[in-house]
Amino acid sequence: MKSGQAEIMETSKGIQKSGLMSRRIAILEFILRIVAFFNTIGSAILMGTTHETLPFFTQFIRFQAEYNDLPALSFFVVANAVVSGYLILSLTLAFVHIVKSKTQSTRVLLIVLDVVMLGLLTAGASSAAAIVYLAHNGNNKTNWFAICQQFNSFCERISGSLIGSFIAVVLLILLILLSAIALSRRH
Amino acid sequence: MKNESATIDVPAESSSAMKGKAPLIGLARDHATTGSGGYKRGLSIFDFLLRLAAIVAALAAAATMGTSDETLPFFTQFLQFEASYDDLPTFQFFVIAMAIVAGYLVLSLPFSVITIVRPLATAPRLLLLVLDTAALALNTAAASSAAAISYLAHNGNQNTNWLSICQQFGDFCQKSSGAVVSAFVSVVFFTILIVLSGVALKRP
């Protein structure tokens, strides 16, 4: 009977320790969500406020560049805005995970939503990356001209806003990993 | 007299009953674990079948894009009359990425079998979930960048003076668009696989 009591004491200490580990994982998730939110909202704003007008004009070629002109870039802005909105709303759920101890079904819900948002964000970021690559280099075979040679600051802005979005993609993958680890632990 | 001997026997029975309780509790625990192992095994089998389907989708995407060469039967001095996936670096990235994803799926089949055989082990499932997430990101990146270029090839862009090449190369455009669709089907399969792994990781 005494050995049984000692085992109960040891397992309760083990529960306390792993409860602390779960809490640390939940706090780390909360912080990563905030960082990813800032990245996505920054990318969306940086891409959304691109507007460059060259100071000369001819009869044939257009000399204004906006993100609206390329549908892939407007999809990028929309995707980043949606994901940043989701990240803000999921902060409440992440906060609940820090405070509460039995969080299994809400963690599964969070993993599902995170995976969907990861897909959306990666789609937006990589389609914009394809178009930005084309804008930088053009394509000889299809006679697509590299517009970056004319619109320097527009090109710089759209290239820079991709970086924040890709960082947020990596952070979302880390968030999914952390949620899965927390889900598979004993407590 | 016989009643007194029966009352003397009672404590001995109770102690043996107490000793006997421990294996009963152990049996009850085994019952609970095999119960949850049943539905997790079902999830693992579904996971394995989905992986096979995703292999087909990813290989179909890579193969269709890789064999999308088209040569038009006439020529002039100025325009190009051959089109292949080589001409666009995004499509090259698409073929390579889909091949990598298909290779990863084939290599992950043994881990899926392990989760069928041992439905209660969490380490293989966790590993599969992490690697599936990375593969999902790669797959989505390849599929959506190729989709952006396909959209441009179909519609062109007036603001940047980019002409739509699909009006000349109809076959090439059709094949590349079909490959992109197949890649997005593979993305859907990956999403379901990750959700399955997440649900199966839950400890009841």
mmCIF file of C-alpha atoms in Angstrom:
data_model
loop_
_atom_site.group_PDB
_atom_site.id
_atom_site.type_symbol
_atom_site.label_atom_id
_atom_site.label_comp_id
_atom_site.label_asym_id
_atom_site.label_seq_id
_atom_site.Cartn_x
_atom_site.Cartn_y
_atom_site.Cartn_z
ATOM 1 C CA MET A 1 0.000 0.000 0.000
ATOM 2 C CA LYS A 2 2.842 2.385 0.816
ATOM 3 C CA SER A 3 4.548 1.688 -2.496
ATOM 4 C CA GLY A 4 1.249 2.380 -4.238
ATOM 5 C CA GLN A 5 1.016 5.729 -2.484
ATOM 6 C CA ALA A 6 4.569 6.591 -3.528
ATOM 7 C CA GLU A 7 3.719 5.784 -7.143
ATOM 8 C CA ILE A 8 0.685 8.049 -6.943
ATOM 9 C CA MET A 9 2.907 10.863 -5.601
ATOM 10 C CA GLU A 10 5.428 10.366 -8.437
ATOM 11 C CA THR A 11 2.792 10.370 -11.170
ATOM 12 C CA SER A 12 1.202 13.518 -9.771
ATOM 13 C CA LYS A 13 4.601 15.269 -9.890
ATOM 14 C CA GLY A 14 4.983 14.018 -13.461
ATOM 15 C CA ILE A 15 1.570 15.479 -14.259
ATOM 16 C CA GLN A 16 2.623 18.812 -12.799
ATOM 17 C CA LYS A 17 5.851 18.886 -14.803
ATOM 18 C CA SER A 18 4.195 17.988 -18.085
ATOM 19 C CA GLY A 19 1.444 20.504 -17.328
ATOM 20 C CA LEU A 20 4.163 23.156 -17.065
ATOM 21 C CA MET A 21 5.638 22.009 -20.386
ATOM 22 C CA SER A 22 2.218 22.229 -22.053
ATOM 23 C CA ARG A 23 1.802 25.722 -20.675
ATOM 24 C CA ARG A 24 5.189 26.741 -22.072
ATOM 25 C CA ILE A 25 4.238 25.360 -25.480
ATOM 26 C CA ALA A 26 0.963 27.306 -25.348
ATOM 27 C CA ILE A 27 2.775 30.560 -24.481
ATOM 28 C CA LEU A 28 5.239 30.020 -27.324
ATOM 29 C CA GLU A 29 2.318 29.442 -29.696
ATOM 30 C CA PHE A 30 0.690 32.687 -28.555
ATOM 31 C CA ILE A 31 3.879 34.660 -29.204
ATOM 32 C CA LEU A 32 4.410 33.053 -32.629
ATOM 33 C CA ARG A 33 0.847 33.900 -33.593
ATOM 34 C CA ILE A 34 1.404 37.567 -32.773
ATOM 35 C CA VAL A 35 4.631 37.658 -34.801
ATOM 36 C CA ALA A 36 2.939 35.952 -37.766
ATOM 37 C CA PHE A 37 0.060 38.418 -37.552
ATOM 38 C CA PHE A 38 2.432 41.362 -37.830
ATOM 39 C CA ASN A 39 4.197 39.750 -40.771
ATOM 40 C CA THR A 40 1.028 39.118 -42.761
ATOM 41 C CA ILE A 41 -0.567 42.484 -42.072
ATOM 42 C CA GLY A 42 2.717 44.203 -42.977
ATOM 43 C CA SER A 43 2.914 42.285 -46.253
ATOM 44 C CA ALA A 44 -0.680 43.101 -47.129
ATOM 45 C CA ILE A 45 -0.237 46.813 -46.435
ATOM 46 C CA LEU A 46 3.110 47.017 -48.223
ATOM 47 C CA MET A 47 1.705 45.372 -51.342
ATOM 48 C CA GLY A 48 -1.602 47.202 -51.136
ATOM 49 C CA THR A 49 -0.106 50.666 -51.081
ATOM 50 C CA THR A 50 2.050 50.279 -54.180
ATOM 51 C CA HIS A 51 1.461 53.031 -56.670
ATOM 52 C CA GLU A 52 4.142 54.309 -58.982
ATOM 53 C CA THR A 53 3.793 56.838 -61.774
ATOM 54 C CA LEU A 54 6.732 57.464 -64.056
ATOM 55 C CA PRO A 55 7.361 61.148 -64.776
ATOM 56 C CA PHE A 56 7.159 60.880 -68.596
ATOM 57 C CA PHE A 57 4.789 59.386 -71.098
ATOM 58 C CA THR A 58 4.456 58.285 -74.717
ATOM 59 C CA GLN A 59 1.448 57.393 -76.791
ATOM 60 C CA PHE A 60 1.681 53.638 -76.539
ATOM 61 C CA ILE A 61 2.937 52.467 -73.181
ATOM 62 C CA ARG A 62 1.295 52.871 -69.794
ATOM 63 C CA PHE A 63 3.347 54.524 -67.086
ATOM 64 C CA GLN A 64 1.454 53.765 -63.914
ATOM 65 C CA ALA A 65 1.914 50.629 -61.877
ATOM 66 C CA GLU A 66 -0.370 49.437 -59.113
ATOM 67 C CA TYR A 67 -0.874 46.085 -57.453
ATOM 68 C CA ASN A 68 -4.354 46.004 -59.045
ATOM 69 C CA ASP A 69 -2.842 45.614 -62.482
ATOM 70 C CA LEU A 70 -1.782 42.040 -61.786
ATOM 71 C CA PRO A 71 -4.501 39.678 -60.492
ATOM 72 C CA ALA A 72 -1.994 37.466 -58.703
ATOM 73 C CA LEU A 73 -0.874 40.419 -56.597
ATOM 74 C CA SER A 74 -4.424 41.351 -55.619
ATOM 75 C CA PHE A 75 -5.012 37.710 -54.647
ATOM 76 C CA PHE A 76 -1.850 38.031 -52.523
ATOM 77 C CA VAL A 77 -3.230 41.087 -50.707
ATOM 78 C CA VAL A 78 -6.593 39.406 -50.083
ATOM 79 C CA ALA A 79 -4.968 36.167 -48.842
ATOM 80 C CA ASN A 80 -2.663 38.025 -46.456
ATOM 81 C CA ALA A 81 -5.538 40.097 -45.122
ATOM 82 C CA VAL A 82 -7.683 36.989 -44.516
ATOM 83 C CA VAL A 83 -4.836 35.138 -42.769
ATOM 84 C CA SER A 84 -4.006 38.124 -40.550
ATOM 85 C CA GLY A 85 -7.679 38.395 -39.558
ATOM 86 C CA TYR A 86 -7.729 34.679 -38.738
ATOM 87 C CA LEU A 87 -4.547 35.002 -36.656
ATOM 88 C CA ILE A 88 -6.053 37.785 -34.575
ATOM 89 C CA LEU A 89 -9.214 35.773 -33.961
ATOM 90 C CA SER A 90 -7.256 32.640 -33.082
ATOM 91 C CA LEU A 91 -5.314 34.571 -30.438
ATOM 92 C CA THR A 92 -8.319 34.165 -28.146
ATOM 93 C CA LEU A 93 -8.251 30.395 -28.620
ATOM 94 C CA ALA A 94 -4.499 30.350 -28.034
ATOM 95 C CA PHE A 95 -5.020 32.290 -24.821
ATOM 96 C CA VAL A 96 -7.576 29.700 -23.682
ATOM 97 C CA HIS A 97 -4.963 27.002 -24.308
ATOM 98 C CA ILE A 98 -2.550 28.773 -21.948
ATOM 99 C CA VAL A 99 -5.089 28.989 -19.155
ATOM 100 C CA LYS A 100 -7.054 25.765 -19.448
ATOM 101 C CA SER A 101 -5.561 22.305 -19.025
ATOM 102 C CA LYS A 102 -7.832 19.952 -20.974
ATOM 103 C CA THR A 103 -7.617 21.399 -24.478
ATOM 104 C CA GLN A 104 -7.695 18.394 -26.806
ATOM 105 C CA SER A 105 -10.659 19.123 -29.067
ATOM 106 C CA THR A 106 -9.926 22.836 -29.383
ATOM 107 C CA ARG A 107 -6.360 21.997 -30.356
ATOM 108 C CA VAL A 108 -7.620 19.728 -33.121
ATOM 109 C CA LEU A 109 -9.863 22.553 -34.358
ATOM 110 C CA LEU A 110 -6.897 24.923 -34.292
ATOM 111 C CA ILE A 111 -4.748 22.467 -36.272
ATOM 112 C CA VAL A 112 -7.453 22.134 -38.940
ATOM 113 C CA LEU A 113 -7.868 25.901 -39.295
ATOM 114 C CA ASP A 114 -4.099 26.446 -39.284
ATOM 115 C CA VAL A 115 -3.651 23.940 -42.115
ATOM 116 C CA VAL A 116 -6.341 25.638 -44.223
ATOM 117 C CA MET A 117 -4.776 29.048 -43.610
ATOM 118 C CA LEU A 118 -1.329 27.664 -44.405
ATOM 119 C CA GLY A 119 -2.620 26.473 -47.764
ATOM 120 C CA LEU A 120 -4.217 29.846 -48.522
ATOM 121 C CA LEU A 121 -1.169 31.867 -47.473
ATOM 122 C CA THR A 122 1.269 29.657 -49.388
ATOM 123 C CA ALA A 123 -0.927 29.860 -52.480
ATOM 124 C CA GLY A 124 -1.012 33.656 -52.321
ATOM 125 C CA ALA A 125 2.685 34.027 -51.579
ATOM 126 C CA SER A 126 3.908 31.654 -54.276
ATOM 127 C CA SER A 127 1.616 32.924 -57.048
ATOM 128 C CA ALA A 128 2.817 36.451 -56.261
ATOM 129 C CA ALA A 129 6.397 35.161 -56.240
ATOM 130 C CA ALA A 130 5.924 33.658 -59.713
ATOM 131 C CA ILE A 131 4.611 36.973 -61.046
ATOM 132 C CA VAL A 132 7.370 38.972 -59.317
ATOM 133 C CA TYR A 133 10.001 36.654 -60.793
ATOM 134 C CA LEU A 134 8.472 37.228 -64.211
ATOM 135 C CA ALA A 135 8.438 40.992 -63.629
ATOM 136 C CA HIS A 136 12.126 40.916 -62.740
ATOM 137 C CA ASN A 137 13.355 38.652 -65.515
ATOM 138 C CA GLY A 138 10.738 38.571 -68.256
ATOM 139 C CA ASN A 139 10.600 35.645 -70.638
ATOM 140 C CA ASN A 140 12.156 35.539 -74.086
ATOM 141 C CA LYS A 141 10.185 32.597 -75.402
ATOM 142 C CA THR A 142 6.790 34.119 -74.701
ATOM 143 C CA ASN A 143 7.767 37.732 -75.415
ATOM 144 C CA TRP A 144 6.923 38.869 -71.923
ATOM 145 C CA PHE A 145 8.851 41.999 -71.108
ATOM 146 C CA ALA A 146 10.464 42.533 -67.687
ATOM 147 C CA ILE A 147 8.589 45.531 -66.285
ATOM 148 C CA CYS A 148 11.059 46.036 -63.445
ATOM 149 C CA GLN A 149 13.416 47.805 -65.790
ATOM 150 C CA GLN A 150 10.980 50.715 -65.878
ATOM 151 C CA PHE A 151 9.235 50.562 -62.520
ATOM 152 C CA ASN A 152 12.031 50.311 -59.979
ATOM 153 C CA SER A 153 10.371 51.293 -56.740
ATOM 154 C CA PHE A 154 7.202 49.335 -57.557
ATOM 155 C CA CYS A 155 9.315 46.246 -58.110
ATOM 156 C CA GLU A 156 11.248 46.744 -54.903
ATOM 157 C CA ARG A 157 8.074 47.045 -52.869
ATOM 158 C CA ILE A 158 6.394 43.972 -54.291
ATOM 159 C CA SER A 159 9.568 41.941 -53.819
ATOM 160 C CA GLY A 160 9.965 43.103 -50.219
ATOM 161 C CA SER A 161 6.408 42.324 -49.247
ATOM 162 C CA LEU A 162 6.908 38.704 -50.277
ATOM 163 C CA ILE A 163 9.506 38.229 -47.544
ATOM 164 C CA GLY A 164 7.081 38.913 -44.696
ATOM 165 C CA SER A 165 4.580 36.523 -46.185
ATOM 166 C CA PHE A 166 7.076 33.677 -46.482
ATOM 167 C CA ILE A 167 8.238 34.216 -42.895
ATOM 168 C CA ALA A 168 4.599 33.895 -41.844
ATOM 169 C CA VAL A 169 4.368 30.616 -43.796
ATOM 170 C CA VAL A 170 7.308 29.199 -41.819
ATOM 171 C CA LEU A 171 5.737 30.422 -38.573
ATOM 172 C CA LEU A 172 2.430 28.748 -39.431
ATOM 173 C CA ILE A 173 4.249 25.454 -40.044
ATOM 174 C CA LEU A 174 5.912 25.837 -36.624
ATOM 175 C CA LEU A 175 2.515 26.547 -35.058
ATOM 176 C CA ILE A 176 1.050 23.371 -36.539
ATOM 177 C CA LEU A 177 4.042 21.407 -35.273
ATOM 178 C CA LEU A 178 3.672 22.846 -31.750
ATOM 179 C CA SER A 179 -0.049 22.100 -31.685
ATOM 180 C CA ALA A 180 0.603 18.513 -32.749
ATOM 181 C CA ILE A 181 3.279 18.039 -30.070
ATOM 182 C CA ALA A 182 0.993 19.480 -27.410
ATOM 183 C CA LEU A 183 -1.830 17.225 -28.614
ATOM 184 C CA SER A 184 0.243 14.056 -28.425
ATOM 185 C CA ARG A 185 1.517 14.633 -24.913
ATOM 186 C CA ARG A 186 0.005 12.768 -22.025
ATOM 187 C CA HIS A 187 -1.723 15.731 -20.418
ATOM 188 C CA MET B 1 -20.755 -24.147 14.130
ATOM 189 C CA LYS B 2 -20.663 -24.145 10.401
ATOM 190 C CA ASN B 3 -21.744 -20.526 10.437
ATOM 191 C CA GLU B 4 -18.754 -19.673 12.687
ATOM 192 C CA SER B 5 -16.347 -21.306 10.296
ATOM 193 C CA ALA B 6 -17.959 -19.350 7.470
ATOM 194 C CA THR B 7 -17.426 -16.078 9.406
ATOM 195 C CA ILE B 8 -13.778 -17.038 10.055
ATOM 196 C CA ASP B 9 -13.325 -17.580 6.346
ATOM 197 C CA VAL B 10 -14.687 -14.158 5.367
ATOM 198 C CA PRO B 11 -11.512 -12.046 6.003
ATOM 199 C CA ALA B 12 -9.396 -14.531 4.030
ATOM 200 C CA GLU B 13 -11.771 -14.233 1.111
ATOM 201 C CA SER B 14 -11.767 -10.445 1.317
ATOM 202 C CA SER B 15 -7.941 -10.279 1.246
ATOM 203 C CA SER B 16 -7.792 -12.657 -1.690
ATOM 204 C CA ALA B 17 -10.545 -10.603 -3.334
ATOM 205 C CA MET B 18 -8.407 -7.495 -2.798
ATOM 206 C CA LYS B 19 -5.418 -9.261 -4.287
ATOM 207 C CA GLY B 20 -7.642 -10.328 -7.138
ATOM 208 C CA LYS B 21 -8.804 -6.758 -7.818
ATOM 209 C CA ALA B 22 -5.517 -5.592 -9.272
ATOM 210 C CA PRO B 23 -5.517 -7.840 -12.357
ATOM 211 C CA LEU B 24 -9.190 -6.910 -12.935
ATOM 212 C CA ILE B 25 -8.239 -3.253 -13.087
ATOM 213 C CA GLY B 26 -5.408 -4.132 -15.425
ATOM 214 C CA LEU B 27 -7.812 -5.990 -17.704
ATOM 215 C CA ALA B 28 -10.195 -3.019 -17.733
ATOM 216 C CA ARG B 29 -7.363 -0.721 -18.844
ATOM 217 C CA ASP B 30 -6.457 -3.058 -21.683
ATOM 218 C CA HIS B 31 -10.065 -3.021 -22.788
ATOM 219 C CA ALA B 32 -10.119 0.768 -22.966
ATOM 220 C CA THR B 33 -6.883 0.990 -24.986
ATOM 221 C CA THR B 34 -7.908 -1.650 -27.512
ATOM 222 C CA GLY B 35 -11.223 0.174 -27.900
ATOM 223 C CA SER B 36 -9.558 3.431 -28.954
ATOM 224 C CA GLY B 37 -6.974 1.495 -30.949
ATOM 225 C CA GLY B 38 -9.830 0.216 -33.114
ATOM 226 C CA TYR B 39 -10.928 3.564 -34.468
ATOM 227 C CA LYS B 40 -7.355 4.806 -34.758
ATOM 228 C CA ARG B 41 -6.532 1.768 -36.842
ATOM 229 C CA GLY B 42 -9.450 2.662 -39.113
ATOM 230 C CA LEU B 43 -8.093 6.200 -39.460
ATOM 231 C CA SER B 44 -4.657 4.789 -40.296
ATOM 232 C CA ILE B 45 -6.079 2.583 -43.041
ATOM 233 C CA PHE B 46 -7.910 5.571 -44.520
ATOM 234 C CA ASP B 47 -4.652 7.539 -44.268
ATOM 235 C CA PHE B 48 -2.819 4.812 -46.221
ATOM 236 C CA LEU B 49 -5.440 4.785 -48.978
ATOM 237 C CA LEU B 50 -5.368 8.574 -49.236
ATOM 238 C CA ARG B 51 -1.607 8.461 -49.571
ATOM 239 C CA LEU B 52 -1.916 6.098 -52.531
ATOM 240 C CA ALA B 53 -4.415 8.447 -54.157
ATOM 241 C CA ALA B 54 -2.142 11.446 -53.518
ATOM 242 C CA ILE B 55 0.793 9.588 -55.115
ATOM 243 C CA VAL B 56 -1.306 9.100 -58.251
ATOM 244 C CA ALA B 57 -2.318 12.771 -58.311
ATOM 245 C CA ALA B 58 1.211 14.103 -57.778
ATOM 246 C CA LEU B 59 2.768 11.779 -60.357
ATOM 247 C CA ALA B 60 0.049 12.637 -62.859
ATOM 248 C CA ALA B 61 0.726 16.350 -62.361
ATOM 249 C CA ALA B 62 4.490 15.985 -62.813
ATOM 250 C CA ALA B 63 4.165 13.682 -65.819
ATOM 251 C CA THR B 64 1.524 15.784 -67.594
ATOM 252 C CA MET B 65 3.561 18.949 -67.211
ATOM 253 C CA GLY B 66 6.774 17.206 -68.162
ATOM 254 C CA THR B 67 5.373 15.857 -71.431
ATOM 255 C CA SER B 68 3.568 19.022 -72.502
ATOM 256 C CA ASP B 69 5.771 19.815 -75.503
ATOM 257 C CA GLU B 70 4.079 21.270 -78.527
ATOM 258 C CA THR B 71 5.466 22.204 -81.935
ATOM 259 C CA LEU B 72 3.264 24.075 -84.366
ATOM 260 C CA PRO B 73 3.384 22.792 -87.946
ATOM 261 C CA PHE B 74 4.324 26.116 -89.617
ATOM 262 C CA PHE B 75 6.904 28.834 -89.072
ATOM 263 C CA THR B 76 7.762 32.465 -89.767
ATOM 264 C CA GLN B 77 10.893 34.495 -89.208
ATOM 265 C CA PHE B 78 9.893 36.238 -86.009
ATOM 266 C CA LEU B 79 7.891 34.091 -83.620
ATOM 267 C CA GLN B 80 8.700 31.009 -81.633
ATOM 268 C CA PHE B 81 6.698 27.948 -82.616
ATOM 269 C CA GLU B 82 7.789 25.470 -79.999
ATOM 270 C CA ALA B 83 6.476 25.429 -76.475
ATOM 271 C CA SER B 84 7.616 23.209 -73.658
ATOM 272 C CA TYR B 85 7.603 23.389 -69.888
ATOM 273 C CA ASP B 86 11.318 24.223 -70.074
ATOM 274 C CA ASP B 87 10.559 27.670 -71.401
ATOM 275 C CA LEU B 88 9.037 28.869 -68.168
ATOM 276 C CA PRO B 89 11.146 28.534 -65.000
ATOM 277 C CA THR B 90 7.993 28.358 -62.912
ATOM 278 C CA PHE B 91 6.897 25.230 -64.750
ATOM 279 C CA GLN B 92 10.352 23.736 -64.251
ATOM 280 C CA PHE B 93 9.985 24.364 -60.517
ATOM 281 C CA PHE B 94 6.514 22.784 -60.717
ATOM 282 C CA VAL B 95 7.776 19.553 -62.263
ATOM 283 C CA ILE B 96 10.668 19.241 -59.797
ATOM 284 C CA ALA B 97 8.502 20.047 -56.767
ATOM 285 C CA MET B 98 5.733 17.594 -57.731
ATOM 286 C CA ALA B 99 8.341 14.908 -58.298
ATOM 287 C CA ILE B 100 9.785 15.565 -54.829
ATOM 288 C CA VAL B 101 6.302 15.434 -53.291
ATOM 289 C CA ALA B 102 5.505 12.146 -55.052
ATOM 290 C CA GLY B 103 8.835 10.697 -53.882
ATOM 291 C CA TYR B 104 8.144 11.789 -50.302
ATOM 292 C CA LEU B 105 4.699 10.164 -50.427
ATOM 293 C CA VAL B 106 6.165 6.867 -51.587
ATOM 294 C CA LEU B 107 8.758 6.982 -48.789
ATOM 295 C CA SER B 108 6.086 7.766 -46.192
ATOM 296 C CA LEU B 109 4.038 4.664 -47.029
ATOM 297 C CA PRO B 110 6.035 2.434 -44.577
ATOM 298 C CA PHE B 111 5.366 4.913 -41.758
ATOM 299 C CA SER B 112 1.696 4.778 -42.571
ATOM 300 C CA VAL B 113 1.836 0.981 -42.379
ATOM 301 C CA ILE B 114 3.517 1.296 -38.963
ATOM 302 C CA THR B 115 0.600 3.410 -37.741
ATOM 303 C CA ILE B 116 -1.809 0.718 -38.968
ATOM 304 C CA VAL B 117 0.081 -2.040 -37.174
ATOM 305 C CA ARG B 118 0.589 -0.029 -33.963
ATOM 306 C CA PRO B 119 -2.335 2.364 -33.760
ATOM 307 C CA LEU B 120 -1.482 3.702 -30.302
ATOM 308 C CA ALA B 121 2.090 4.844 -30.999
ATOM 309 C CA THR B 122 2.258 8.651 -31.328
ATOM 310 C CA ALA B 123 5.817 9.076 -32.628
ATOM 311 C CA PRO B 124 5.209 7.857 -36.227
ATOM 312 C CA ARG B 125 1.997 9.870 -36.443
ATOM 313 C CA LEU B 126 3.703 13.018 -35.200
ATOM 314 C CA LEU B 127 6.552 12.533 -37.681
ATOM 315 C CA LEU B 128 4.063 12.006 -40.505
ATOM 316 C CA LEU B 129 2.123 15.126 -39.524
ATOM 317 C CA VAL B 130 5.211 17.335 -39.528
ATOM 318 C CA LEU B 131 6.547 16.012 -42.833
ATOM 319 C CA ASP B 132 3.075 16.188 -44.382
ATOM 320 C CA THR B 133 2.848 19.863 -43.430
ATOM 321 C CA ALA B 134 6.164 20.631 -45.106
ATOM 322 C CA ALA B 135 5.107 18.659 -48.184
ATOM 323 C CA LEU B 136 1.773 20.506 -48.232
ATOM 324 C CA ALA B 137 3.604 23.834 -48.266
ATOM 325 C CA LEU B 138 5.845 22.699 -51.156
ATOM 326 C CA ASN B 139 2.901 21.280 -53.087
ATOM 327 C CA THR B 140 0.794 24.419 -52.653
ATOM 328 C CA ALA B 141 3.707 26.617 -53.658
ATOM 329 C CA ALA B 142 4.299 24.663 -56.870
ATOM 330 C CA ALA B 143 0.606 24.410 -57.746
ATOM 331 C CA SER B 144 -0.240 28.058 -57.162
ATOM 332 C CA SER B 145 2.803 29.546 -58.875
ATOM 333 C CA ALA B 146 2.081 27.374 -61.926
ATOM 334 C CA ALA B 147 -1.568 28.446 -61.693
ATOM 335 C CA ALA B 148 -0.553 32.116 -61.759
ATOM 336 C CA ILE B 149 1.572 31.563 -64.876
ATOM 337 C CA SER B 150 -1.195 29.483 -66.495
ATOM 338 C CA TYR B 151 -3.703 32.256 -65.822
ATOM 339 C CA LEU B 152 -1.307 34.700 -67.437
ATOM 340 C CA ALA B 153 -0.819 32.399 -70.417
ATOM 341 C CA HIS B 154 -4.578 32.104 -70.859
ATOM 342 C CA ASN B 155 -5.523 35.731 -70.397
ATOM 343 C CA GLY B 156 -2.419 37.849 -70.844
ATOM 344 C CA ASN B 157 -2.167 41.215 -69.138
ATOM 345 C CA GLN B 158 -2.959 44.472 -70.852
ATOM 346 C CA ASN B 159 -1.301 46.715 -68.287
ATOM 347 C CA THR B 160 2.093 45.107 -68.734
ATOM 348 C CA ASN B 161 1.769 44.277 -72.442
ATOM 349 C CA TRP B 162 2.054 40.553 -71.834
ATOM 350 C CA LEU B 163 0.343 38.599 -74.616
ATOM 351 C CA SER B 164 -1.589 35.423 -73.932
ATOM 352 C CA ILE B 165 0.243 32.541 -75.594
ATOM 353 C CA CYS B 166 -2.642 30.091 -75.366
ATOM 354 C CA GLN B 167 -4.170 31.410 -78.554
ATOM 355 C CA GLN B 168 -1.267 29.867 -80.449
ATOM 356 C CA PHE B 169 -0.344 26.895 -78.286
ATOM 357 C CA GLY B 170 -3.683 25.344 -77.452
ATOM 358 C CA ASP B 171 -2.438 21.845 -76.625
ATOM 359 C CA PHE B 172 0.395 23.061 -74.409
ATOM 360 C CA CYS B 173 -1.976 25.280 -72.472
ATOM 361 C CA GLN B 174 -4.497 22.494 -71.980
ATOM 362 C CA LYS B 175 -1.901 20.061 -70.697
ATOM 363 C CA SER B 176 -0.296 22.525 -68.321
ATOM 364 C CA SER B 177 -3.688 23.579 -66.951
ATOM 365 C CA GLY B 178 -4.606 19.928 -66.408
ATOM 366 C CA ALA B 179 -1.353 19.398 -64.527
ATOM 367 C CA VAL B 180 -2.130 22.368 -62.277
ATOM 368 C CA VAL B 181 -5.601 20.978 -61.508
ATOM 369 C CA SER B 182 -4.098 17.602 -60.604
ATOM 370 C CA ALA B 183 -1.629 19.323 -58.292
ATOM 371 C CA PHE B 184 -4.470 21.116 -56.493
ATOM 372 C CA VAL B 185 -6.257 17.763 -56.053
ATOM 373 C CA SER B 186 -3.080 16.519 -54.381
ATOM 374 C CA VAL B 187 -3.155 19.591 -52.106
ATOM 375 C CA VAL B 188 -6.685 18.663 -50.974
ATOM 376 C CA PHE B 189 -5.529 15.113 -50.236
ATOM 377 C CA PHE B 190 -2.644 16.443 -48.146
ATOM 378 C CA THR B 191 -4.979 18.661 -46.141
ATOM 379 C CA ILE B 192 -7.200 15.673 -45.323
ATOM 380 C CA LEU B 193 -4.132 13.602 -44.405
ATOM 381 C CA ILE B 194 -2.921 16.231 -41.941
ATOM 382 C CA VAL B 195 -6.365 16.567 -40.357
ATOM 383 C CA LEU B 196 -6.547 12.755 -40.011
ATOM 384 C CA SER B 197 -3.166 12.641 -38.284
ATOM 385 C CA GLY B 198 -4.205 15.448 -35.962
ATOM 386 C CA VAL B 199 -7.446 13.722 -34.967
ATOM 387 C CA ALA B 200 -5.695 10.370 -34.497
ATOM 388 C CA LEU B 201 -3.101 11.959 -32.196
ATOM 389 C CA LYS B 202 -5.785 12.844 -29.666
ATOM 390 C CA ARG B 203 -5.528 10.870 -26.458
ATOM 391 C CA PRO B 204 -9.011 9.957 -25.250
#
